[in-house]
GROMACS .gro file of N, CA and C in nm:
model
  207
    1UNK      N    1  -0.066  -1.149  -2.943
    1UNK     CA    2  -0.026  -1.038  -2.862
    1UNK      C    3  -0.037  -1.022  -2.762
    2UNK      N    4   0.061  -1.076  -2.579
    2UNK     CA    5   0.035  -1.068  -2.479
    2UNK      C    6   0.038  -0.977  -2.391
    3UNK      N    7  -0.033  -0.980  -2.306
    3UNK     CA    8  -0.015  -0.822  -2.185
    3UNK      C    9   0.033  -0.865  -2.079
    4UNK      N   10   0.227  -0.814  -2.026
    4UNK     CA   11   0.281  -0.871  -1.939
    4UNK      C   12   0.165  -0.846  -1.828
    5UNK      N   13   0.138  -0.899  -1.725
    5UNK     CA   14   0.052  -0.895  -1.610
    5UNK      C   15   0.215  -0.813  -1.537
    6UNK      N   16   0.132  -0.692  -1.478
    6UNK     CA   17   0.201  -0.666  -1.318
    6UNK      C   18   0.091  -0.602  -1.270
    7UNK      N   19   0.108  -0.582  -1.092
    7UNK     CA   20   0.010  -0.571  -0.994
    7UNK      C   21   0.028  -0.437  -0.954
    8UNK      N   22   0.091  -0.328  -1.039
    8UNK     CA   23   0.085  -0.201  -0.991
    8UNK      C   24  -0.044  -0.148  -0.918
    9UNK      N   25  -0.147  -0.194  -1.008
    9UNK     CA   26  -0.269  -0.140  -0.944
    9UNK      C   27  -0.300  -0.213  -0.848
   10UNK      N   28  -0.262  -0.303  -0.789
   10UNK     CA   29  -0.299  -0.386  -0.659
   10UNK      C   30  -0.213  -0.299  -0.560
   11UNK      N   31  -0.125  -0.263  -0.550
   11UNK     CA   32  -0.023  -0.192  -0.487
   11UNK      C   33  -0.082  -0.095  -0.438
   12UNK      N   34  -0.107  -0.030  -0.526
   12UNK     CA   35  -0.143   0.122  -0.577
   12UNK      C   36  -0.331   0.144  -0.466
   13UNK      N   37  -0.347   0.009  -0.509
   13UNK     CA   38  -0.498  -0.014  -0.410
   13UNK      C   39  -0.501  -0.029  -0.220
   14UNK      N   40  -0.394  -0.105  -0.231
   14UNK     CA   41  -0.331  -0.102  -0.106
   14UNK      C   42  -0.322   0.023  -0.044
   15UNK      N   43  -0.214   0.075  -0.085
   15UNK     CA   44  -0.143   0.206  -0.012
   15UNK      C   45  -0.325   0.321   0.005
   16UNK      N   46  -0.374   0.303  -0.148
   16UNK     CA   47  -0.521   0.380  -0.073
   16UNK      C   48  -0.576   0.357   0.037
   17UNK      N   49  -0.580   0.229   0.087
   17UNK     CA   50  -0.676   0.168   0.195
   17UNK      C   51  -0.582   0.158   0.323
   18UNK      N   52  -0.440   0.145   0.304
   18UNK     CA   53  -0.398   0.238   0.436
   18UNK      C   54  -0.384   0.380   0.463
   19UNK      N   55  -0.425   0.444   0.294
   19UNK     CA   56  -0.430   0.617   0.359
   19UNK      C   57  -0.551   0.589   0.425
   20UNK      N   58  -0.675   0.543   0.344
   20UNK     CA   59  -0.818   0.555   0.440
   20UNK      C   60  -0.860   0.508   0.538
   21UNK      N   61  -0.747   0.399   0.661
   21UNK     CA   62  -0.763   0.348   0.729
   21UNK      C   63  -0.680   0.429   0.861
   22UNK      N   64  -0.567   0.483   0.792
   22UNK     CA   65  -0.513   0.666   0.881
   22UNK      C   66  -0.606   0.792   0.933
   23UNK      N   67  -0.645   0.774   0.798
   23UNK     CA   68  -0.756   0.905   0.824
   23UNK      C   69  -0.852   0.906   0.900
   24UNK      N   70  -0.955   0.775   0.865
   24UNK     CA   71  -1.020   0.743   0.938
   24UNK      C   72  -0.982   0.734   1.114
   25UNK      N   73  -0.855   0.694   1.133
   25UNK     CA   74  -0.822   0.740   1.290
   25UNK      C   75  -0.817   0.836   1.324
   26UNK      N   76  -0.765   0.997   1.218
   26UNK     CA   77  -0.771   1.124   1.288
   26UNK      C   78  -0.904   1.194   1.279
   27UNK      N   79  -1.021   1.144   1.196
   27UNK     CA   80  -1.067   1.185   1.250
   27UNK      C   81  -1.162   1.164   1.356
   28UNK      N   82  -1.130   1.058   1.445
   28UNK     CA   83  -1.225   1.048   1.569
   28UNK      C   84  -1.202   1.161   1.649
   29UNK      N   85  -1.247   1.154   1.781
   29UNK     CA   86  -1.208   1.238   1.890
   29UNK      C   87  -1.087   1.156   1.942
   30UNK      N   88  -0.991   1.173   1.956
   30UNK     CA   89  -0.870   1.147   2.034
   30UNK      C   90  -0.883   1.064   2.131
   31UNK      N   91  -0.896   1.108   2.309
   31UNK     CA   92  -0.953   1.084   2.355
   31UNK      C   93  -1.070   0.935   2.385
   32UNK      N   94  -1.081   0.922   2.239
   32UNK     CA   95  -1.205   0.799   2.264
   32UNK      C   96  -1.153   0.646   2.164
   33UNK      N   97  -1.004   0.706   2.114
   33UNK     CA   98  -0.941   0.532   2.086
   33UNK      C   99  -0.942   0.482   2.178
   34UNK      N  100  -0.977   0.334   2.100
   34UNK     CA  101  -0.958   0.235   2.171
   34UNK      C  102  -0.807   0.165   2.104
   35UNK      N  103  -0.792   0.047   2.180
   35UNK     CA  104  -0.679  -0.058   2.145
   35UNK      C  105  -0.734  -0.109   1.991
   36UNK      N  106  -0.816  -0.132   1.923
   36UNK     CA  107  -0.897  -0.196   1.809
   36UNK      C  108  -0.869  -0.080   1.710
   37UNK      N  109  -0.844   0.045   1.747
   37UNK     CA  110  -0.844   0.146   1.684
   37UNK      C  111  -0.687   0.130   1.676
   38UNK      N  112  -0.575   0.190   1.726
   38UNK     CA  113  -0.468   0.157   1.741
   38UNK      C  114  -0.442   0.091   1.615
   39UNK      N  115  -0.502  -0.036   1.630
   39UNK     CA  116  -0.427  -0.171   1.594
   39UNK      C  117  -0.494  -0.164   1.386
   40UNK      N  118  -0.559  -0.123   1.405
   40UNK     CA  119  -0.619  -0.030   1.270
   40UNK      C  120  -0.486   0.064   1.215
   41UNK      N  121  -0.463   0.152   1.283
   41UNK     CA  122  -0.365   0.230   1.215
   41UNK      C  123  -0.229   0.148   1.187
   42UNK      N  124  -0.186   0.071   1.303
   42UNK     CA  125  -0.060  -0.017   1.254
   42UNK      C  126  -0.098  -0.148   1.154
   43UNK      N  127  -0.211  -0.145   1.151
   43UNK     CA  128  -0.258  -0.224   0.994
   43UNK      C  129  -0.218  -0.145   0.850
   44UNK      N  130  -0.332  -0.021   0.841
   44UNK     CA  131  -0.314   0.061   0.776
   44UNK      C  132  -0.153   0.141   0.775
   45UNK      N  133  -0.038   0.103   0.825
   45UNK     CA  134   0.109   0.175   0.786
   45UNK      C  135   0.133   0.039   0.722
   46UNK      N  136   0.109  -0.034   0.769
   46UNK     CA  137   0.162  -0.145   0.729
   46UNK      C  138   0.181  -0.268   0.603
   47UNK      N  139   0.038  -0.221   0.549
   47UNK     CA  140  -0.057  -0.165   0.394
   47UNK      C  141   0.056  -0.135   0.346
   48UNK      N  142   0.028  -0.009   0.351
   48UNK     CA  143   0.093   0.095   0.248
   48UNK      C  144   0.267   0.044   0.254
   49UNK      N  145   0.342   0.005   0.360
   49UNK     CA  146   0.484  -0.011   0.320
   49UNK      C  147   0.446  -0.119   0.251
   50UNK      N  148   0.371  -0.216   0.235
   50UNK     CA  149   0.368  -0.330   0.166
   50UNK      C  150   0.372  -0.331  -0.012
   51UNK      N  151   0.319  -0.191   0.029
   51UNK     CA  152   0.238  -0.152  -0.115
   51UNK      C  153   0.364  -0.077  -0.178
   52UNK      N  154   0.415   0.042  -0.101
   52UNK     CA  155   0.547   0.101  -0.144
   52UNK      C  156   0.639  -0.009  -0.197
   53UNK      N  157   0.657  -0.091  -0.105
   53UNK     CA  158   0.765  -0.212  -0.144
   53UNK      C  159   0.776  -0.284  -0.288
   54UNK      N  160   0.601  -0.295  -0.291
   54UNK     CA  161   0.553  -0.389  -0.426
   54UNK      C  162   0.581  -0.293  -0.514
   55UNK      N  163   0.542  -0.174  -0.486
   55UNK     CA  164   0.549  -0.047  -0.637
   55UNK      C  165   0.721  -0.089  -0.687
   56UNK      N  166   0.803  -0.056  -0.596
   56UNK     CA  167   0.948  -0.038  -0.602
   56UNK      C  168   1.012  -0.222  -0.698
   57UNK      N  169   0.930  -0.267  -0.580
   57UNK     CA  170   1.000  -0.480  -0.657
   57UNK      C  171   0.937  -0.425  -0.794
   58UNK      N  172   0.793  -0.420  -0.843
   58UNK     CA  173   0.744  -0.426  -0.964
   58UNK      C  174   0.855  -0.321  -1.057
   59UNK      N  175   0.923  -0.209  -1.003
   59UNK     CA  176   0.936  -0.123  -1.092
   59UNK      C  177   1.125  -0.150  -1.131
   60UNK      N  178   1.179  -0.235  -1.019
   60UNK     CA  179   1.299  -0.264  -1.076
   60UNK      C  180   1.277  -0.408  -1.136
   61UNK      N  181   1.180  -0.463  -1.161
   61UNK     CA  182   1.189  -0.574  -1.212
   61UNK      C  183   1.170  -0.490  -1.362
   62UNK      N  184   1.129  -0.436  -1.391
   62UNK     CA  185   1.031  -0.385  -1.543
   62UNK      C  186   1.124  -0.286  -1.620
   63UNK      N  187   1.213  -0.260  -1.491
   63UNK     CA  188   1.423  -0.165  -1.543
   63UNK      C  189   1.497  -0.268  -1.561
   64UNK      N  190   1.525  -0.417  -1.524
   64UNK     CA  191   1.607  -0.510  -1.580
   64UNK      C  192   1.520  -0.577  -1.669
   65UNK      N  193   1.445  -0.652  -1.705
   65UNK     CA  194   1.330  -0.644  -1.826
   65UNK      C  195   1.364  -0.526  -1.956
   66UNK      N  196   1.341  -0.428  -1.936
   66UNK     CA  197   1.394  -0.368  -2.030
   66UNK      C  198   1.516  -0.325  -2.092
   67UNK      N  199   1.606  -0.385  -1.977
   67UNK     CA  200   1.769  -0.336  -2.051
   67UNK      C  201   1.763  -0.532  -2.083
   68UNK      N  202   1.738  -0.607  -2.062
   68UNK     CA  203   1.753  -0.754  -2.158
   68UNK      C  204   1.697  -0.774  -2.270
   69UNK      N  205   1.639  -0.690  -2.300
   69UNK     CA  206   1.502  -0.687  -2.444
   69UNK      C  207   1.616  -0.614  -2.578
   0.00000   0.00000   0.00000
């Protein structure tokens, strides 16, 4: 009995890390943001995008595999 490996938990973890980076950006005072803070915000948004794209891709792959069976 083999278990199909999917990366859904990894993509969910990426989304959570991205949300954490964005929340950390908004906790601080807005006047004291540096360029590094904006880079972290952009990185968080990119990570969320990759995570959502990966989840959608996994969902499509699972749907195609169930149709073939």
